[in-house]
């Protein structure tokens, strides 16, 4: 029984648990940011692909294809 009470009073494990919680939160934030960034990059690539294949779909290009004519 003394060992159990001593273990309950021991505070050294608390900091490890706090660090694990912080690590989990940071990891989740990185995962969410990477998914969001991946979606934005994918959208930009699709827009670029559409612009290359059909210049009339380019935003601000006016359908000239960059030739200026």
JSON list of N, CA, C and O in Angstrom, two decimals, residues 16-38:
[
{"chain": "A", "resi": 16, "resn": "UNK", "atom": "N", "xyz": [5.94, 14.53, -18.33]},
{"chain": "A", "resi": 16, "resn": "UNK", "atom": "CA", "xyz": [5.99, 13.70, -19.53]},
{"chain": "A", "resi": 16, "resn": "UNK", "atom": "C", "xyz": [4.61, 13.66, -20.20]},
{"chain": "A", "resi": 16, "resn": "UNK", "atom": "O", "xyz": [4.51, 13.73, -21.43]},
{"chain": "A", "resi": 17, "resn": "UNK", "atom": "N", "xyz": [3.57, 13.57, -19.41]},
{"chain": "A", "resi": 17, "resn": "UNK", "atom": "CA", "xyz": [2.22, 13.55, -19.97]},
{"chain": "A", "resi": 17, "resn": "UNK", "atom": "C", "xyz": [1.87, 14.90, -20.61]},
{"chain": "A", "resi": 17, "resn": "UNK", "atom": "O", "xyz": [1.24, 14.95, -21.67]},
{"chain": "A", "resi": 18, "resn": "UNK", "atom": "N", "xyz": [2.32, 15.98, -20.00]},
{"chain": "A", "resi": 18, "resn": "UNK", "atom": "CA", "xyz": [2.08, 17.29, -20.58]},
{"chain": "A", "resi": 18, "resn": "UNK", "atom": "C", "xyz": [2.81, 17.45, -21.91]},
{"chain": "A", "resi": 18, "resn": "UNK", "atom": "O", "xyz": [2.26, 17.99, -22.87]},
{"chain": "A", "resi": 19, "resn": "UNK", "atom": "N", "xyz": [4.04, 16.98, -21.96]},
{"chain": "A", "resi": 19, "resn": "UNK", "atom": "CA", "xyz": [4.80, 17.05, -23.22]},
{"chain": "A", "resi": 19, "resn": "UNK", "atom": "C", "xyz": [4.14, 16.19, -24.30]},
{"chain": "A", "resi": 19, "resn": "UNK", "atom": "O", "xyz": [4.09, 16.59, -25.46]},
{"chain": "A", "resi": 20, "resn": "UNK", "atom": "N", "xyz": [3.62, 15.06, -23.93]},
{"chain": "A", "resi": 20, "resn": "UNK", "atom": "CA", "xyz": [2.94, 14.19, -24.89]},
{"chain": "A", "resi": 20, "resn": "UNK", "atom": "C", "xyz": [1.68, 14.88, -25.42]},
{"chain": "A", "resi": 20, "resn": "UNK", "atom": "O", "xyz": [1.38, 14.79, -26.62]},
{"chain": "A", "resi": 21, "resn": "UNK", "atom": "N", "xyz": [0.95, 15.57, -24.55]},
{"chain": "A", "resi": 21, "resn": "UNK", "atom": "CA", "xyz": [-0.24, 16.28, -24.97]},
{"chain": "A", "resi": 21, "resn": "UNK", "atom": "C", "xyz": [0.11, 17.43, -25.92]},
{"chain": "A", "resi": 21, "resn": "UNK", "atom": "O", "xyz": [-0.55, 17.62, -26.95]},
{"chain": "A", "resi": 22, "resn": "UNK", "atom": "N", "xyz": [1.15, 18.17, -25.60]},
{"chain": "A", "resi": 22, "resn": "UNK", "atom": "CA", "xyz": [1.60, 19.25, -26.47]},
{"chain": "A", "resi": 22, "resn": "UNK", "atom": "C", "xyz": [2.02, 18.69, -27.82]},
{"chain": "A", "resi": 22, "resn": "UNK", "atom": "O", "xyz": [1.68, 19.25, -28.88]},
{"chain": "A", "resi": 23, "resn": "UNK", "atom": "N", "xyz": [2.75, 17.59, -27.81]},
{"chain": "A", "resi": 23, "resn": "UNK", "atom": "CA", "xyz": [3.19, 16.97, -29.05]},
{"chain": "A", "resi": 23, "resn": "UNK", "atom": "C", "xyz": [2.01, 16.52, -29.90]},
{"chain": "A", "resi": 23, "resn": "UNK", "atom": "O", "xyz": [2.01, 16.69, -31.12]},
{"chain": "A", "resi": 24, "resn": "UNK", "atom": "N", "xyz": [0.99, 15.98, -29.26]},
{"chain": "A", "resi": 24, "resn": "UNK", "atom": "CA", "xyz": [-0.20, 15.55, -29.99]},
{"chain": "A", "resi": 24, "resn": "UNK", "atom": "C", "xyz": [-0.93, 16.74, -30.61]},
{"chain": "A", "resi": 24, "resn": "UNK", "atom": "O", "xyz": [-1.39, 16.66, -31.76]},
{"chain": "A", "resi": 25, "resn": "UNK", "atom": "N", "xyz": [-1.03, 17.84, -29.88]},
{"chain": "A", "resi": 25, "resn": "UNK", "atom": "CA", "xyz": [-1.70, 19.03, -30.41]},
{"chain": "A", "resi": 25, "resn": "UNK", "atom": "C", "xyz": [-0.92, 19.61, -31.58]},
{"chain": "A", "resi": 25, "resn": "UNK", "atom": "O", "xyz": [-1.50, 19.96, -32.61]},
{"chain": "A", "resi": 26, "resn": "UNK", "atom": "N", "xyz": [0.39, 19.69, -31.45]},
{"chain": "A", "resi": 26, "resn": "UNK", "atom": "CA", "xyz": [1.23, 20.22, -32.54]},
{"chain": "A", "resi": 26, "resn": "UNK", "atom": "C", "xyz": [1.13, 19.30, -33.76]},
{"chain": "A", "resi": 26, "resn": "UNK", "atom": "O", "xyz": [1.03, 19.77, -34.90]},
{"chain": "A", "resi": 27, "resn": "UNK", "atom": "N", "xyz": [1.15, 18.00, -33.54]},
{"chain": "A", "resi": 27, "resn": "UNK", "atom": "CA", "xyz": [1.03, 17.06, -34.64]},
{"chain": "A", "resi": 27, "resn": "UNK", "atom": "C", "xyz": [-0.30, 17.19, -35.36]},
{"chain": "A", "resi": 27, "resn": "UNK", "atom": "O", "xyz": [-0.35, 17.14, -36.60]},
{"chain": "A", "resi": 28, "resn": "UNK", "atom": "N", "xyz": [-1.37, 17.37, -34.62]},
{"chain": "A", "resi": 28, "resn": "UNK", "atom": "CA", "xyz": [-2.68, 17.54, -35.23]},
{"chain": "A", "resi": 28, "resn": "UNK", "atom": "C", "xyz": [-2.74, 18.84, -36.03]},
{"chain": "A", "resi": 28, "resn": "UNK", "atom": "O", "xyz": [-3.30, 18.88, -37.13]},
{"chain": "A", "resi": 29, "resn": "UNK", "atom": "N", "xyz": [-2.13, 19.90, -35.51]},
{"chain": "A", "resi": 29, "resn": "UNK", "atom": "CA", "xyz": [-2.11, 21.18, -36.22]},
{"chain": "A", "resi": 29, "resn": "UNK", "atom": "C", "xyz": [-1.32, 21.06, -37.53]},
{"chain": "A", "resi": 29, "resn": "UNK", "atom": "O", "xyz": [-1.73, 21.60, -38.57]},
{"chain": "A", "resi": 30, "resn": "UNK", "atom": "N", "xyz": [-0.21, 20.34, -37.50]},
{"chain": "A", "resi": 30, "resn": "UNK", "atom": "CA", "xyz": [0.58, 20.13, -38.71]},
{"chain": "A", "resi": 30, "resn": "UNK", "atom": "C", "xyz": [-0.22, 19.32, -39.73]},
{"chain": "A", "resi": 30, "resn": "UNK", "atom": "O", "xyz": [-0.19, 19.62, -40.93]},
{"chain": "A", "resi": 31, "resn": "UNK", "atom": "N", "xyz": [-0.93, 18.32, -39.27]},
{"chain": "A", "resi": 31, "resn": "UNK", "atom": "CA", "xyz": [-1.74, 17.49, -40.19]},
{"chain": "A", "resi": 31, "resn": "UNK", "atom": "C", "xyz": [-2.84, 18.32, -40.85]},
{"chain": "A", "resi": 31, "resn": "UNK", "atom": "O", "xyz": [-3.04, 18.23, -42.06]},
{"chain": "A", "resi": 32, "resn": "UNK", "atom": "N", "xyz": [-3.53, 19.14, -40.08]},
{"chain": "A", "resi": 32, "resn": "UNK", "atom": "CA", "xyz": [-4.59, 19.98, -40.63]},
{"chain": "A", "resi": 32, "resn": "UNK", "atom": "C", "xyz": [-4.01, 20.99, -41.62]},
{"chain": "A", "resi": 32, "resn": "UNK", "atom": "O", "xyz": [-4.57, 21.20, -42.70]},
{"chain": "A", "resi": 33, "resn": "UNK", "atom": "N", "xyz": [-2.88, 21.60, -41.27]},
{"chain": "A", "resi": 33, "resn": "UNK", "atom": "CA", "xyz": [-2.25, 22.58, -42.15]},
{"chain": "A", "resi": 33, "resn": "UNK", "atom": "C", "xyz": [-1.79, 21.93, -43.46]},
{"chain": "A", "resi": 33, "resn": "UNK", "atom": "O", "xyz": [-1.94, 22.52, -44.53]},
{"chain": "A", "resi": 34, "resn": "UNK", "atom": "N", "xyz": [-1.27, 20.72, -43.37]},
{"chain": "A", "resi": 34, "resn": "UNK", "atom": "CA", "xyz": [-0.79, 20.06, -44.59]},
{"chain": "A", "resi": 34, "resn": "UNK", "atom": "C", "xyz": [-1.95, 19.68, -45.51]},
{"chain": "A", "resi": 34, "resn": "UNK", "atom": "O", "xyz": [-1.83, 19.78, -46.73]},
{"chain": "A", "resi": 35, "resn": "UNK", "atom": "N", "xyz": [-3.06, 19.26, -44.95]},
{"chain": "A", "resi": 35, "resn": "UNK", "atom": "CA", "xyz": [-4.23, 18.93, -45.76]},
{"chain": "A", "resi": 35, "resn": "UNK", "atom": "C", "xyz": [-4.76, 20.19, -46.44]},
{"chain": "A", "resi": 35, "resn": "UNK", "atom": "O", "xyz": [-5.07, 20.19, -47.64]},
{"chain": "A", "resi": 36, "resn": "UNK", "atom": "N", "xyz": [-4.85, 21.28, -45.68]},
{"chain": "A", "resi": 36, "resn": "UNK", "atom": "CA", "xyz": [-5.34, 22.54, -46.24]},
{"chain": "A", "resi": 36, "resn": "UNK", "atom": "C", "xyz": [-4.40, 23.05, -47.32]},
{"chain": "A", "resi": 36, "resn": "UNK", "atom": "O", "xyz": [-4.85, 23.48, -48.40]},
{"chain": "A", "resi": 37, "resn": "UNK", "atom": "N", "xyz": [-3.11, 23.00, -47.06]},
{"chain": "A", "resi": 37, "resn": "UNK", "atom": "CA", "xyz": [-2.13, 23.45, -48.04]},
{"chain": "A", "resi": 37, "resn": "UNK", "atom": "C", "xyz": [-2.16, 22.56, -49.29]},
{"chain": "A", "resi": 37, "resn": "UNK", "atom": "O", "xyz": [-2.05, 23.05, -50.41]},
{"chain": "A", "resi": 38, "resn": "UNK", "atom": "N", "xyz": [-2.32, 21.27, -49.09]},
{"chain": "A", "resi": 38, "resn": "UNK", "atom": "CA", "xyz": [-2.40, 20.35, -50.22]},
{"chain": "A", "resi": 38, "resn": "UNK", "atom": "C", "xyz": [-3.60, 20.65, -51.11]},
{"chain": "A", "resi": 38, "resn": "UNK", "atom": "O", "xyz": [-3.51, 20.59, -52.34]}
]
